[in-house]
Amino acid sequence: DAGVIQSPRHEVTEMGQEVTLRCKPISGHNSLFWYRQTMMRGLELLIYFNNNVPIDDSGMPEDRFSAKMPNASFSTLKIQPSEPRDSAVYFCASSLDQTAYEQYFGPGTRLTVT
Amino acid sequence: QQPVQSPQAVILREGEDAVINCSSSKALYSVHWYRQKHGEAPVFLMILLKGGEQKGHDKISASFNEKKQQSSLYLTASQLSYSGTYFCGTEKRNSSASKIIFGSGTRLSIRP
């Protein structure tokens, strides 16, 4: 298996623009996680899905952030409008199930909002 | 809610041992350990699911003390490849779901 695939790997955008990050989990994994990592806040869980259903989105910073998982092989994280403080590395991870199994992280998307 | 890791950073010479601690103010259901090298994604090391459980492979092991609400990661005879930031994650449960909350990490540097 190719592992968790994320695109783009780098994104530079101007404040106010819409940003869409994409993730393809490992085939057969039932859970998908979106994380944000910054020096100040560390590794934060934004939202996670189980069997394509959002289970916990309490980590989503505000209404500007939204995530979808239309099917078992694809998820998106959208920021609209983007702000400079959204600059971070965004990781997608997948696992067989929610918390009892290891999570496989994608390579991440480095987002810079100017 | 976030587990507390200590120390925040440690510098070792190759061959020395290290211990990284992870503690929680809440009951621990499981503890997850990951390592992240600079510029890369976190990589899974191990999960401890039961109090008293100990696991290990290739000179890296961990213990889980459920009563003390803490876990420790032991790195024996450290190698240069052990450098990176180590994260512990603890399981947080509510009535409907559970999730892993990661600590702020311990930066480990190994010198030749």
mmCIF file of N, CA and C in Angstrom, chain B:
data_model
loop_
_atom_site.group_PDB
_atom_site.id
_atom_site.type_symbol
_atom_site.label_atom_id
_atom_site.label_comp_id
_atom_site.label_asym_id
_atom_site.label_seq_id
_atom_site.Cartn_x
_atom_site.Cartn_y
_atom_site.Cartn_z
ATOM 1 N N GLN B 1 -6.162 18.499 30.210
ATOM 2 C CA GLN B 1 -6.544 17.367 29.394
ATOM 3 C C GLN B 1 -5.359 16.826 28.609
ATOM 4 N N GLN B 2 -4.491 17.721 28.178
ATOM 5 C CA GLN B 2 -3.311 17.296 27.437
ATOM 6 C C GLN B 2 -2.344 16.625 28.409
ATOM 7 N N PRO B 3 -1.804 15.457 28.058
ATOM 8 C CA PRO B 3 -0.822 14.828 28.951
ATOM 9 C C PRO B 3 0.424 15.688 29.044
ATOM 10 N N VAL B 4 1.111 15.551 30.170
ATOM 11 C CA VAL B 4 2.316 16.322 30.417
ATOM 12 C C VAL B 4 3.526 15.429 30.202
ATOM 13 N N GLN B 5 4.425 15.875 29.360
ATOM 14 C CA GLN B 5 5.640 15.110 29.102
ATOM 15 C C GLN B 5 6.831 15.771 29.775
ATOM 16 N N SER B 6 7.742 14.930 30.246
ATOM 17 C CA SER B 6 8.983 15.444 30.812
ATOM 18 C C SER B 6 10.115 14.470 30.518
ATOM 19 N N PRO B 7 11.321 14.963 30.284
ATOM 20 C CA PRO B 7 11.637 16.381 30.145
ATOM 21 C C PRO B 7 11.150 16.931 28.807
ATOM 22 N N GLN B 8 11.269 18.238 28.630
ATOM 23 C CA GLN B 8 10.889 18.840 27.349
ATOM 24 C C GLN B 8 11.945 18.565 26.303
ATOM 25 N N ALA B 9 13.179 18.469 26.738
ATOM 26 C CA ALA B 9 14.272 18.194 25.813
ATOM 27 C C ALA B 9 15.384 17.470 26.553
ATOM 28 N N VAL B 10 16.122 16.661 25.829
ATOM 29 C CA VAL B 10 17.256 15.951 26.423
ATOM 30 C C VAL B 10 18.316 15.739 25.352
ATOM 31 N N ILE B 11 19.549 15.880 25.775
ATOM 32 C CA ILE B 11 20.688 15.665 24.879
ATOM 33 C C ILE B 11 21.514 14.522 25.430
ATOM 34 N N LEU B 12 21.785 13.548 24.596
ATOM 35 C CA LEU B 12 22.543 12.378 25.014
ATOM 36 C C LEU B 12 23.743 12.157 24.093
ATOM 37 N N ARG B 13 24.698 11.444 24.600
ATOM 38 C CA ARG B 13 25.756 10.912 23.746
ATOM 39 C C ARG B 13 25.331 9.511 23.305
ATOM 40 N N GLU B 14 25.748 9.142 22.134
ATOM 41 C CA GLU B 14 25.425 7.820 21.607
ATOM 42 C C GLU B 14 25.792 6.748 22.631
ATOM 43 N N GLY B 15 24.867 5.828 22.862
ATOM 44 C CA GLY B 15 25.120 4.763 23.823
ATOM 45 C C GLY B 15 24.525 5.002 25.194
ATOM 46 N N GLU B 16 24.122 6.233 25.481
ATOM 47 C CA GLU B 16 23.514 6.540 26.782
ATOM 48 C C GLU B 16 22.031 6.188 26.773
ATOM 49 N N ASP B 17 21.470 6.105 27.973
ATOM 50 C CA ASP B 17 20.068 5.763 28.131
ATOM 51 C C ASP B 17 19.235 7.013 28.409
ATOM 52 N N ALA B 18 17.953 6.922 28.104
ATOM 53 C CA ALA B 18 17.040 8.039 28.371
ATOM 54 C C ALA B 18 15.681 7.501 28.805
ATOM 55 N N VAL B 19 15.004 8.304 29.609
ATOM 56 C CA VAL B 19 13.639 7.995 30.023
ATOM 57 C C VAL B 19 12.771 9.216 29.764
ATOM 58 N N ILE B 20 11.659 9.008 29.111
ATOM 59 C CA ILE B 20 10.697 10.075 28.845
ATOM 60 C C ILE B 20 9.401 9.723 29.559
ATOM 61 N N ASN B 21 8.896 10.649 30.317
ATOM 62 C CA ASN B 21 7.702 10.398 31.106
ATOM 63 C C ASN B 21 6.487 11.115 30.544
ATOM 64 N N CYS B 22 5.344 10.507 30.774
ATOM 65 C CA CYS B 22 4.076 11.049 30.293
ATOM 66 C C CYS B 22 3.065 10.855 31.409
ATOM 67 N N SER B 23 2.449 11.935 31.857
ATOM 68 C CA SER B 23 1.502 11.807 32.958
ATOM 69 C C SER B 23 0.219 12.544 32.639
ATOM 70 N N SER B 24 -0.854 12.088 33.271
ATOM 71 C CA SER B 24 -2.158 12.656 33.010
ATOM 72 C C SER B 24 -2.892 12.908 34.314
ATOM 73 N N SER B 25 -3.695 13.965 34.328
ATOM 74 C CA SER B 25 -4.513 14.253 35.510
ATOM 75 C C SER B 25 -5.807 13.451 35.474
ATOM 76 N N LYS B 26 -6.084 12.844 34.354
ATOM 77 C CA LYS B 26 -7.296 12.041 34.189
ATOM 78 C C LYS B 26 -6.920 10.568 34.136
ATOM 79 N N ALA B 27 -7.908 9.717 34.289
ATOM 80 C CA ALA B 27 -7.674 8.281 34.193
ATOM 81 C C ALA B 27 -7.139 7.932 32.811
ATOM 82 N N LEU B 28 -6.170 7.025 32.780
ATOM 83 C CA LEU B 28 -5.574 6.600 31.522
ATOM 84 C C LEU B 28 -6.189 5.292 31.048
ATOM 85 N N TYR B 29 -6.694 5.287 29.824
ATOM 86 C CA TYR B 29 -7.239 4.067 29.254
ATOM 87 C C TYR B 29 -6.230 3.399 28.336
ATOM 88 N N SER B 30 -5.457 4.197 27.660
ATOM 89 C CA SER B 30 -4.405 3.668 26.804
ATOM 90 C C SER B 30 -3.386 4.771 26.586
ATOM 91 N N VAL B 31 -2.174 4.361 26.255
ATOM 92 C CA VAL B 31 -1.097 5.328 25.990
ATOM 93 C C VAL B 31 -0.450 4.960 24.658
ATOM 94 N N HIS B 32 -0.262 5.958 23.819
ATOM 95 C CA HIS B 32 0.323 5.775 22.490
ATOM 96 C C HIS B 32 1.620 6.569 22.421
ATOM 97 N N TRP B 33 2.645 5.968 21.859
ATOM 98 C CA TRP B 33 3.936 6.645 21.697
ATOM 99 C C TRP B 33 4.297 6.753 20.219
ATOM 100 N N TYR B 34 4.718 7.949 19.812
ATOM 101 C CA TYR B 34 5.116 8.234 18.442
ATOM 102 C C TYR B 34 6.451 8.974 18.441
ATOM 103 N N ARG B 35 7.187 8.839 17.372
ATOM 104 C CA ARG B 35 8.417 9.607 17.183
ATOM 105 C C ARG B 35 8.306 10.376 15.868
ATOM 106 N N GLN B 36 8.742 11.606 15.912
ATOM 107 C CA GLN B 36 8.723 12.455 14.717
ATOM 108 C C GLN B 36 10.108 13.022 14.467
ATOM 109 N N LYS B 37 10.658 12.711 13.319
ATOM 110 C CA LYS B 37 11.938 13.300 12.929
ATOM 111 C C LYS B 37 11.675 14.635 12.243
ATOM 112 N N HIS B 38 12.660 15.485 12.281
ATOM 113 C CA HIS B 38 12.497 16.851 11.757
ATOM 114 C C HIS B 38 12.033 16.833 10.304
ATOM 115 N N GLY B 39 10.952 17.546 10.030
ATOM 116 C CA GLY B 39 10.453 17.657 8.670
ATOM 117 C C GLY B 39 9.667 16.451 8.186
ATOM 118 N N GLU B 40 9.417 15.506 9.081
ATOM 119 C CA GLU B 40 8.687 14.299 8.690
ATOM 120 C C GLU B 40 7.406 14.157 9.516
ATOM 121 N N ALA B 41 6.628 13.150 9.188
ATOM 122 C CA ALA B 41 5.389 12.884 9.915
ATOM 123 C C ALA B 41 5.678 12.025 11.148
ATOM 124 N N PRO B 42 4.833 12.089 12.142
ATOM 125 C CA PRO B 42 4.990 11.179 13.293
ATOM 126 C C PRO B 42 4.877 9.728 12.852
ATOM 127 N N VAL B 43 5.655 8.887 13.516
ATOM 128 C CA VAL B 43 5.652 7.458 13.221
ATOM 129 C C VAL B 43 5.351 6.695 14.507
ATOM 130 N N PHE B 44 4.465 5.735 14.396
ATOM 131 C CA PHE B 44 4.025 4.951 15.544
ATOM 132 C C PHE B 44 5.166 4.132 16.136
ATOM 133 N N LEU B 45 5.239 4.115 17.475
ATOM 134 C CA LEU B 45 6.198 3.264 18.176
ATOM 135 C C LEU B 45 5.477 2.098 18.860
ATOM 136 N N MET B 46 4.537 2.424 19.740
ATOM 137 C CA MET B 46 3.796 1.374 20.435
ATOM 138 C C MET B 46 2.572 1.923 21.149
ATOM 139 N N ILE B 47 1.662 0.994 21.448
ATOM 140 C CA ILE B 47 0.462 1.296 22.233
ATOM 141 C C ILE B 47 0.467 0.409 23.462
ATOM 142 N N LEU B 48 0.122 0.974 24.582
ATOM 143 C CA LEU B 48 -0.079 0.195 25.805
ATOM 144 C C LEU B 48 -1.550 0.339 26.187
ATOM 145 N N LEU B 49 -2.214 -0.791 26.281
ATOM 146 C CA LEU B 49 -3.657 -0.785 26.482
ATOM 147 C C LEU B 49 -4.073 -1.163 27.897
ATOM 148 N N LYS B 50 -3.196 -1.754 28.643
ATOM 149 C CA LYS B 50 -3.587 -2.233 29.968
ATOM 150 C C LYS B 50 -2.629 -1.712 31.015
ATOM 151 N N GLY B 51 -3.181 -1.413 32.169
ATOM 152 C CA GLY B 51 -2.344 -1.009 33.279
ATOM 153 C C GLY B 51 -1.365 -2.120 33.620
ATOM 154 N N GLY B 52 -0.110 -1.733 33.844
ATOM 155 C CA GLY B 52 0.911 -2.718 34.168
ATOM 156 C C GLY B 52 1.587 -3.295 32.941
ATOM 157 N N GLU B 53 1.063 -2.970 31.774
ATOM 158 C CA GLU B 53 1.628 -3.524 30.552
ATOM 159 C C GLU B 53 3.004 -2.921 30.270
ATOM 160 N N GLN B 54 3.878 -3.745 29.759
ATOM 161 C CA GLN B 54 5.179 -3.274 29.309
ATOM 162 C C GLN B 54 5.424 -3.839 27.920
ATOM 163 N N LYS B 55 5.988 -3.016 27.064
ATOM 164 C CA LYS B 55 6.284 -3.462 25.704
ATOM 165 C C LYS B 55 7.653 -2.969 25.307
ATOM 166 N N GLY B 56 8.211 -3.575 24.303
ATOM 167 C CA GLY B 56 9.502 -3.095 23.833
ATOM 168 C C GLY B 56 9.961 -3.809 22.597
ATOM 169 N N HIS B 57 10.794 -3.098 21.837
ATOM 170 C CA HIS B 57 11.454 -3.713 20.693
ATOM 171 C C HIS B 57 12.665 -2.878 20.354
ATOM 172 N N ASP B 58 13.725 -3.549 20.006
ATOM 173 C CA ASP B 58 14.940 -2.878 19.539
ATOM 174 C C ASP B 58 15.418 -1.796 20.508
ATOM 175 N N LYS B 59 15.506 -2.139 21.778
ATOM 176 C CA LYS B 59 16.047 -1.256 22.816
ATOM 177 C C LYS B 59 15.158 -0.058 23.124
ATOM 178 N N ILE B 60 13.954 -0.037 22.632
ATOM 179 C CA ILE B 60 12.986 0.982 23.016
ATOM 180 C C ILE B 60 11.813 0.266 23.665
ATOM 181 N N SER B 61 11.491 0.622 24.878
ATOM 182 C CA SER B 61 10.417 -0.047 25.597
ATOM 183 C C SER B 61 9.592 0.983 26.344
ATOM 184 N N ALA B 62 8.441 0.559 26.834
ATOM 185 C CA ALA B 62 7.567 1.473 27.555
ATOM 186 C C ALA B 62 6.796 0.710 28.613
ATOM 187 N N SER B 63 6.404 1.437 29.630
ATOM 188 C CA SER B 63 5.581 0.874 30.693
ATOM 189 C C SER B 63 4.373 1.762 30.900
ATOM 190 N N PHE B 64 3.343 1.175 31.510
ATOM 191 C CA PHE B 64 2.084 1.885 31.710
ATOM 192 C C PHE B 64 1.642 1.631 33.142
ATOM 193 N N ASN B 65 1.675 2.646 33.964
ATOM 194 C CA ASN B 65 1.231 2.542 35.349
ATOM 195 C C ASN B 65 -0.131 3.211 35.464
ATOM 196 N N GLU B 66 -1.152 2.384 35.426
ATOM 197 C CA GLU B 66 -2.518 2.914 35.402
ATOM 198 C C GLU B 66 -2.858 3.671 36.690
ATOM 199 N N LYS B 67 -2.417 3.137 37.814
ATOM 200 C CA LYS B 67 -2.740 3.758 39.106
ATOM 201 C C LYS B 67 -2.104 5.130 39.245
ATOM 202 N N LYS B 68 -0.876 5.251 38.774
ATOM 203 C CA LYS B 68 -0.180 6.536 38.858
ATOM 204 C C LYS B 68 -0.535 7.445 37.681
ATOM 205 N N GLN B 69 -1.340 6.932 36.770
ATOM 206 C CA GLN B 69 -1.758 7.698 35.595
ATOM 207 C C GLN B 69 -0.544 8.194 34.815
ATOM 208 N N GLN B 70 0.390 7.317 34.592
ATOM 209 C CA GLN B 70 1.566 7.729 33.852
ATOM 210 C C GLN B 70 2.156 6.579 33.044
ATOM 211 N N SER B 71 2.950 6.959 32.050
ATOM 212 C CA SER B 71 3.677 6.003 31.228
ATOM 213 C C SER B 71 5.092 6.522 31.042
ATOM 214 N N SER B 72 6.011 5.606 30.852
ATOM 215 C CA SER B 72 7.402 5.990 30.608
ATOM 216 C C SER B 72 7.922 5.261 29.387
ATOM 217 N N LEU B 73 8.721 5.966 28.614
ATOM 218 C CA LEU B 73 9.379 5.403 27.442
ATOM 219 C C LEU B 73 10.861 5.313 27.745
ATOM 220 N N TYR B 74 11.433 4.138 27.546
ATOM 221 C CA TYR B 74 12.837 3.895 27.865
ATOM 222 C C TYR B 74 13.614 3.659 26.569
ATOM 223 N N LEU B 75 14.675 4.418 26.409
ATOM 224 C CA LEU B 75 15.557 4.222 25.259
ATOM 225 C C LEU B 75 16.918 3.793 25.799
ATOM 226 N N THR B 76 17.317 2.593 25.449
ATOM 227 C CA THR B 76 18.538 1.997 25.977
ATOM 228 C C THR B 76 19.632 2.027 24.927
ATOM 229 N N ALA B 77 20.834 2.363 25.364
ATOM 230 C CA ALA B 77 21.990 2.395 24.454
ATOM 231 C C ALA B 77 21.631 3.159 23.185
ATOM 232 N N SER B 78 21.279 4.419 23.369
ATOM 233 C CA SER B 78 20.714 5.214 22.284
ATOM 234 C C SER B 78 21.615 5.246 21.043
ATOM 235 N N GLN B 79 20.949 5.283 19.899
ATOM 236 C CA GLN B 79 21.628 5.357 18.611
ATOM 237 C C GLN B 79 21.302 6.699 17.967
ATOM 238 N N LEU B 80 22.127 7.100 17.029
ATOM 239 C CA LEU B 80 21.887 8.377 16.346
ATOM 240 C C LEU B 80 20.489 8.418 15.730
ATOM 241 N N SER B 81 20.009 7.268 15.284
ATOM 242 C CA SER B 81 18.697 7.212 14.626
ATOM 243 C C SER B 81 17.538 7.462 15.596
ATOM 244 N N TYR B 82 17.827 7.471 16.892
ATOM 245 C CA TYR B 82 16.763 7.725 17.868
ATOM 246 C C TYR B 82 16.433 9.216 17.998
ATOM 247 N N SER B 83 17.222 10.060 17.396
ATOM 248 C CA SER B 83 16.971 11.506 17.499
ATOM 249 C C SER B 83 15.597 11.849 16.922
ATOM 250 N N GLY B 84 14.958 12.812 17.546
ATOM 251 C CA GLY B 84 13.634 13.247 17.091
ATOM 252 C C GLY B 84 12.817 13.730 18.263
ATOM 253 N N THR B 85 11.568 14.014 17.979
ATOM 254 C CA THR B 85 10.653 14.434 19.033
ATOM 255 C C THR B 85 9.692 13.289 19.334
ATOM 256 N N TYR B 86 9.586 12.956 20.598
ATOM 257 C CA TYR B 86 8.740 11.848 21.030
ATOM 258 C C TYR B 86 7.454 12.399 21.631
ATOM 259 N N PHE B 87 6.353 11.871 21.159
ATOM 260 C CA PHE B 87 5.035 12.287 21.644
ATOM 261 C C PHE B 87 4.338 11.118 22.324
ATOM 262 N N CYS B 88 3.732 11.404 23.450
ATOM 263 C CA CYS B 88 2.813 10.427 24.010
ATOM 264 C C CYS B 88 1.400 10.930 23.757
ATOM 265 N N GLY B 89 0.501 10.011 23.557
ATOM 266 C CA GLY B 89 -0.901 10.337 23.367
ATOM 267 C C GLY B 89 -1.728 9.537 24.348
ATOM 268 N N THR B 90 -2.674 10.182 24.968
ATOM 269 C CA THR B 90 -3.534 9.480 25.916
ATOM 270 C C THR B 90 -4.972 9.526 25.427
ATOM 271 N N GLU B 91 -5.686 8.492 25.769
ATOM 272 C CA GLU B 91 -7.055 8.361 25.283
ATOM 273 C C GLU B 91 -8.008 9.132 26.179
ATOM 274 N N LYS B 92 -8.798 9.971 25.555
ATOM 275 C CA LYS B 92 -9.822 10.711 26.278
ATOM 276 C C LYS B 92 -11.170 10.167 25.864
ATOM 277 N N ARG B 93 -11.978 9.790 26.839
ATOM 278 C CA ARG B 93 -13.283 9.221 26.541
ATOM 279 C C ARG B 93 -14.400 10.120 27.039
ATOM 280 N N ASN B 94 -15.489 10.149 26.261
ATOM 281 C CA ASN B 94 -16.731 10.721 26.786
ATOM 282 C C ASN B 94 -17.842 9.724 26.501
ATOM 283 N N SER B 95 -19.054 10.130 26.666
ATOM 284 C CA SER B 95 -20.181 9.189 26.561
ATOM 285 C C SER B 95 -20.353 8.629 25.152
ATOM 286 N N SER B 96 -19.878 9.368 24.167
ATOM 287 C CA SER B 96 -20.161 8.944 22.797
ATOM 288 C C SER B 96 -18.943 8.511 22.001
ATOM 289 N N ALA B 97 -17.767 8.932 22.402
ATOM 290 C CA ALA B 97 -16.600 8.635 21.577
ATOM 291 C C ALA B 97 -15.334 8.748 22.397
ATOM 292 N N SER B 98 -14.240 8.352 21.779
ATOM 293 C CA SER B 98 -12.939 8.527 22.416
ATOM 294 C C SER B 98 -11.960 9.044 21.377
ATOM 295 N N LYS B 99 -10.908 9.684 21.847
ATOM 296 C CA LYS B 99 -9.902 10.220 20.931
ATOM 297 C C LYS B 99 -8.571 10.277 21.645
ATOM 298 N N ILE B 100 -7.515 10.443 20.857
ATOM 299 C CA ILE B 100 -6.170 10.520 21.404
ATOM 300 C C ILE B 100 -5.752 11.987 21.483
ATOM 301 N N ILE B 101 -5.276 12.399 22.639
ATOM 302 C CA ILE B 101 -4.752 13.737 22.845
ATOM 303 C C ILE B 101 -3.245 13.616 23.035
ATOM 304 N N PHE B 102 -2.475 14.349 22.246
ATOM 305 C CA PHE B 102 -1.023 14.251 22.309
ATOM 306 C C PHE B 102 -0.428 15.298 23.237
ATOM 307 N N GLY B 103 0.650 14.899 23.909
ATOM 308 C CA GLY B 103 1.424 15.833 24.701
ATOM 309 C C GLY B 103 2.234 16.757 23.813
ATOM 310 N N SER B 104 2.962 17.662 24.435
ATOM 311 C CA SER B 104 3.700 18.673 23.682
ATOM 312 C C SER B 104 5.026 18.159 23.137
ATOM 313 N N GLY B 105 5.399 16.956 23.509
ATOM 314 C CA GLY B 105 6.580 16.340 22.919
ATOM 315 C C GLY B 105 7.851 16.512 23.745
ATOM 316 N N THR B 106 8.774 15.572 23.554
ATOM 317 C CA THR B 106 10.115 15.628 24.164
ATOM 318 C C THR B 106 11.125 15.545 23.040
ATOM 319 N N ARG B 107 11.945 16.579 22.928
ATOM 320 C CA ARG B 107 12.937 16.609 21.865
ATOM 321 C C ARG B 107 14.199 15.886 22.324
ATOM 322 N N LEU B 108 14.562 14.843 21.610
ATOM 323 C CA LEU B 108 15.752 14.043 21.953
ATOM 324 C C LEU B 108 16.831 14.239 20.902
ATOM 325 N N SER B 109 17.993 14.655 21.354
ATOM 326 C CA SER B 109 19.135 14.834 20.453
ATOM 327 C C SER B 109 20.236 13.873 20.880
ATOM 328 N N ILE B 110 20.761 13.119 19.918
ATOM 329 C CA ILE B 110 21.834 12.161 20.192
ATOM 330 C C ILE B 110 23.103 12.662 19.515
ATOM 331 N N ARG B 111 24.164 12.787 20.282
ATOM 332 C CA ARG B 111 25.447 13.221 19.726
ATOM 333 C C ARG B 111 26.388 12.036 19.602
ATOM 334 N N PRO B 112 27.223 12.049 18.543
ATOM 335 C CA PRO B 112 28.172 10.930 18.362
ATOM 336 C C PRO B 112 29.160 10.847 19.514
#
